[in-house]
PDB file of C-alpha atoms in Angstrom:
ATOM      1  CA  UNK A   1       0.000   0.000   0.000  1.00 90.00           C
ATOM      2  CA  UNK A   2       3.010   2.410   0.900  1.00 89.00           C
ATOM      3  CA  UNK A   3       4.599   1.882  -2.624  1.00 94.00           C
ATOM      4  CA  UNK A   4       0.524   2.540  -4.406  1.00 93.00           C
ATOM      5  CA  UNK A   5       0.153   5.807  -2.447  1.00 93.00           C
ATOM      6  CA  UNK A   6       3.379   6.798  -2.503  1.00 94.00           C
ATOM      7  CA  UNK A   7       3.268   6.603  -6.592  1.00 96.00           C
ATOM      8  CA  UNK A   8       0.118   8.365  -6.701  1.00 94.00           C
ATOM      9  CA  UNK A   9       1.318  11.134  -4.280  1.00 94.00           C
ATOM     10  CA  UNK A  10       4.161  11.527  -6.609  1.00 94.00           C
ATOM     11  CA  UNK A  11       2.057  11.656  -9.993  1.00 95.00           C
ATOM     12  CA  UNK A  12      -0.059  14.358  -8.365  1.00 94.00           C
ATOM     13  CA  UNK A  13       2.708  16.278  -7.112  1.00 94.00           C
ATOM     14  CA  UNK A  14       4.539  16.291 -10.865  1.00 94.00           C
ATOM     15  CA  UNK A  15       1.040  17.339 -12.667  1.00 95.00           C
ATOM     16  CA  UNK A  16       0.166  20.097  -9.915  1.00 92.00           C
ATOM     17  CA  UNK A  17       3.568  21.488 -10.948  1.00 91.00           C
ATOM     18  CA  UNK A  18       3.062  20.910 -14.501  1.00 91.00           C
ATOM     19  CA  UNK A  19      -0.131  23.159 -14.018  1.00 89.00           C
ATOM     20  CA  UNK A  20       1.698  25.580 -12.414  1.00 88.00           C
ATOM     21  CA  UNK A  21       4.067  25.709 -14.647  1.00 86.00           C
ATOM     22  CA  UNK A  22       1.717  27.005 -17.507  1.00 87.00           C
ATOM     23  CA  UNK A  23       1.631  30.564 -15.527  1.00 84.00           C
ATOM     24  CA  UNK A  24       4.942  30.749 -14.254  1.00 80.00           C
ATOM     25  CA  UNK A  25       7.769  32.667 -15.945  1.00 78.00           C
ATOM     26  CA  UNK A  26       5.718  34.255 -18.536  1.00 76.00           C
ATOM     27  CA  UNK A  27       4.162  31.360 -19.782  1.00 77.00           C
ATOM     28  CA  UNK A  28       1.355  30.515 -22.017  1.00 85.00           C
ATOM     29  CA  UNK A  29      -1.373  31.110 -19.383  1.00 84.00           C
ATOM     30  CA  UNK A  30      -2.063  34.053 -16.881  1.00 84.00           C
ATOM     31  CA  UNK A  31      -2.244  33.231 -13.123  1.00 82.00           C
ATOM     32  CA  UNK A  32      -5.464  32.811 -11.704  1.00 84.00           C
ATOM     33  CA  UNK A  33      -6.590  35.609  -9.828  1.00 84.00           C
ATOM     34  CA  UNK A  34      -7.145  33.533  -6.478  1.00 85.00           C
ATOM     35  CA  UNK A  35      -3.194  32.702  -6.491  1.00 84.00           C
ATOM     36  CA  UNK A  36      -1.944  36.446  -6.362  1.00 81.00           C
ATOM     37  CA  UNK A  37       1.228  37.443  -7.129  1.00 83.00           C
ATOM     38  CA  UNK A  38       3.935  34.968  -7.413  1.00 81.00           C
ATOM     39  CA  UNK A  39       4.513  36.274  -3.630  1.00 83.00           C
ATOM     40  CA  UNK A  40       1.645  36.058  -2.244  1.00 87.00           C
ATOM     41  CA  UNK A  41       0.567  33.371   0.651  1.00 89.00           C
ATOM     42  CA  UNK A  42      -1.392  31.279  -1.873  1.00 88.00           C
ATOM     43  CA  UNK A  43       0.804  30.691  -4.162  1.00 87.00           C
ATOM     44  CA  UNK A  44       3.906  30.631  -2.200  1.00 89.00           C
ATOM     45  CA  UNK A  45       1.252  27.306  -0.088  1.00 91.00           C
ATOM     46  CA  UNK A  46       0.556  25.899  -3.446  1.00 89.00           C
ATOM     47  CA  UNK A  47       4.492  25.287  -4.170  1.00 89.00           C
ATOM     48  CA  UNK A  48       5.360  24.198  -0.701  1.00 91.00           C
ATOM     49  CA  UNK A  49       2.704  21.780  -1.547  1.00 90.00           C
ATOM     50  CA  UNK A  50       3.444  20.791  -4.642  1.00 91.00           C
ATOM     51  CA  UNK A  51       6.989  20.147  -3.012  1.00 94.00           C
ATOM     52  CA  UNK A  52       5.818  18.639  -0.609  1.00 92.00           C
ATOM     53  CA  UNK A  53       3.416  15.986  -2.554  1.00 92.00           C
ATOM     54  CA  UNK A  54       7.007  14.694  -4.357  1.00 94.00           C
ATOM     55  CA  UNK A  55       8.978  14.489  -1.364  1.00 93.00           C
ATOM     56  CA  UNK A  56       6.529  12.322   0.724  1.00 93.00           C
ATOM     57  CA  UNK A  57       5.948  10.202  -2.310  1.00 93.00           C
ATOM     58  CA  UNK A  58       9.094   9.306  -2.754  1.00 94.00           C
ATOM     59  CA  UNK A  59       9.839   8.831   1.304  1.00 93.00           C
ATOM     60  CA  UNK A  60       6.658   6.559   1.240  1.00 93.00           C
ATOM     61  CA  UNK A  61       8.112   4.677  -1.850  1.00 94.00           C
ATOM     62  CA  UNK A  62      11.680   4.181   0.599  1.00 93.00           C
ATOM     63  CA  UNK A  63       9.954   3.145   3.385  1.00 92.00           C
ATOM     64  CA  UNK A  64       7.998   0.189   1.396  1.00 91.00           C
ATOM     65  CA  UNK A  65      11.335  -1.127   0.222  1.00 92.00           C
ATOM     66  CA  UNK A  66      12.908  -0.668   3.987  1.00 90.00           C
ATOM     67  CA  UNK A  67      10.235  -1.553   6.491  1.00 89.00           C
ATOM     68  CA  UNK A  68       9.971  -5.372   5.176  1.00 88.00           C
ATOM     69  CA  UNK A  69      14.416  -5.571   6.328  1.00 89.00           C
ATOM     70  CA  UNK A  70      14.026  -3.373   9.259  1.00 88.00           C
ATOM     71  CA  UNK A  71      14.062  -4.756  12.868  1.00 88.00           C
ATOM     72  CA  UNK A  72      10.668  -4.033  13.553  1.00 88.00           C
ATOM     73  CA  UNK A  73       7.779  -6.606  14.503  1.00 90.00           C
ATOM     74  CA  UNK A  74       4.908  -7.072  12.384  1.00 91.00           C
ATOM     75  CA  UNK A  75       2.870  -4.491  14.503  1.00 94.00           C
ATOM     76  CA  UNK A  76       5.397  -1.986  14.733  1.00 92.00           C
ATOM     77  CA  UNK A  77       5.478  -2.232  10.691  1.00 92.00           C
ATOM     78  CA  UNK A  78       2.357  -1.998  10.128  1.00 92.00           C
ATOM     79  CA  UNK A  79       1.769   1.027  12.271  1.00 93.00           C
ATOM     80  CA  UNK A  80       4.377   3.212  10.894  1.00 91.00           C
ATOM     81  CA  UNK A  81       2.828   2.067   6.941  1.00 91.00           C
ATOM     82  CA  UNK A  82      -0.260   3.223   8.321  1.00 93.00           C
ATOM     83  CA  UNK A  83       0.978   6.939   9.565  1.00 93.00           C
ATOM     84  CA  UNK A  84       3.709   7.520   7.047  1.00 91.00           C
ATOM     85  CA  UNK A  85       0.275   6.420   4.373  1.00 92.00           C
ATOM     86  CA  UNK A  86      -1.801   8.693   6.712  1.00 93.00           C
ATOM     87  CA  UNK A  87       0.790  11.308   6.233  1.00 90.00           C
ATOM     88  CA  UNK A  88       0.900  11.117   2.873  1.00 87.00           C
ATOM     89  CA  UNK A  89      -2.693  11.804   2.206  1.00 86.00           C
ATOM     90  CA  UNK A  90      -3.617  14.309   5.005  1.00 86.00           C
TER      91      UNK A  90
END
């Protein structure tokens, strides 16, 4: 499940900033008027999260390939899938 979510976190994180992209840096599109300037609270929260939707994906994709070889017991393991997949979503 870590390895599914993390993949889909990291898919939404590259098309959000392939959206973005289209109004940043002069490009094809204008920004939308809810974003503001590229300053603004907004926008500067819609790249940290954009950021942020790659980096967990990609930690949630590491920890599926770790957690099986780490010393944990089968609880323990499943519990931190669980939060790091709750983490990932929320």
């Amino acid at each position: 499940m870590n390895r599914t979510v993390g993949w889909i976190s990291l898919v939404v994180g590259v098309a959000t900033g392939l959206v973005m992209g289209l109004w940043s840096f002069d490009g094809p599109m204008t920004t939308p008027a809810w974003l503001g300037d590229y300053g603004d609270t907004a926008r500067r929260l819609a790249r940290l999260g954009h950021i942020a939707f790659i980096g967990l994906g990609l930690i949630n994709i590491l920890i599926a390939q770790e957690l099986p070889h780490s010393g944990l017991g089968t609880r323990a393991r499943r519990i931190a899938s669980r939060h790091m997949n709750f983490g990932n979503i929320a």
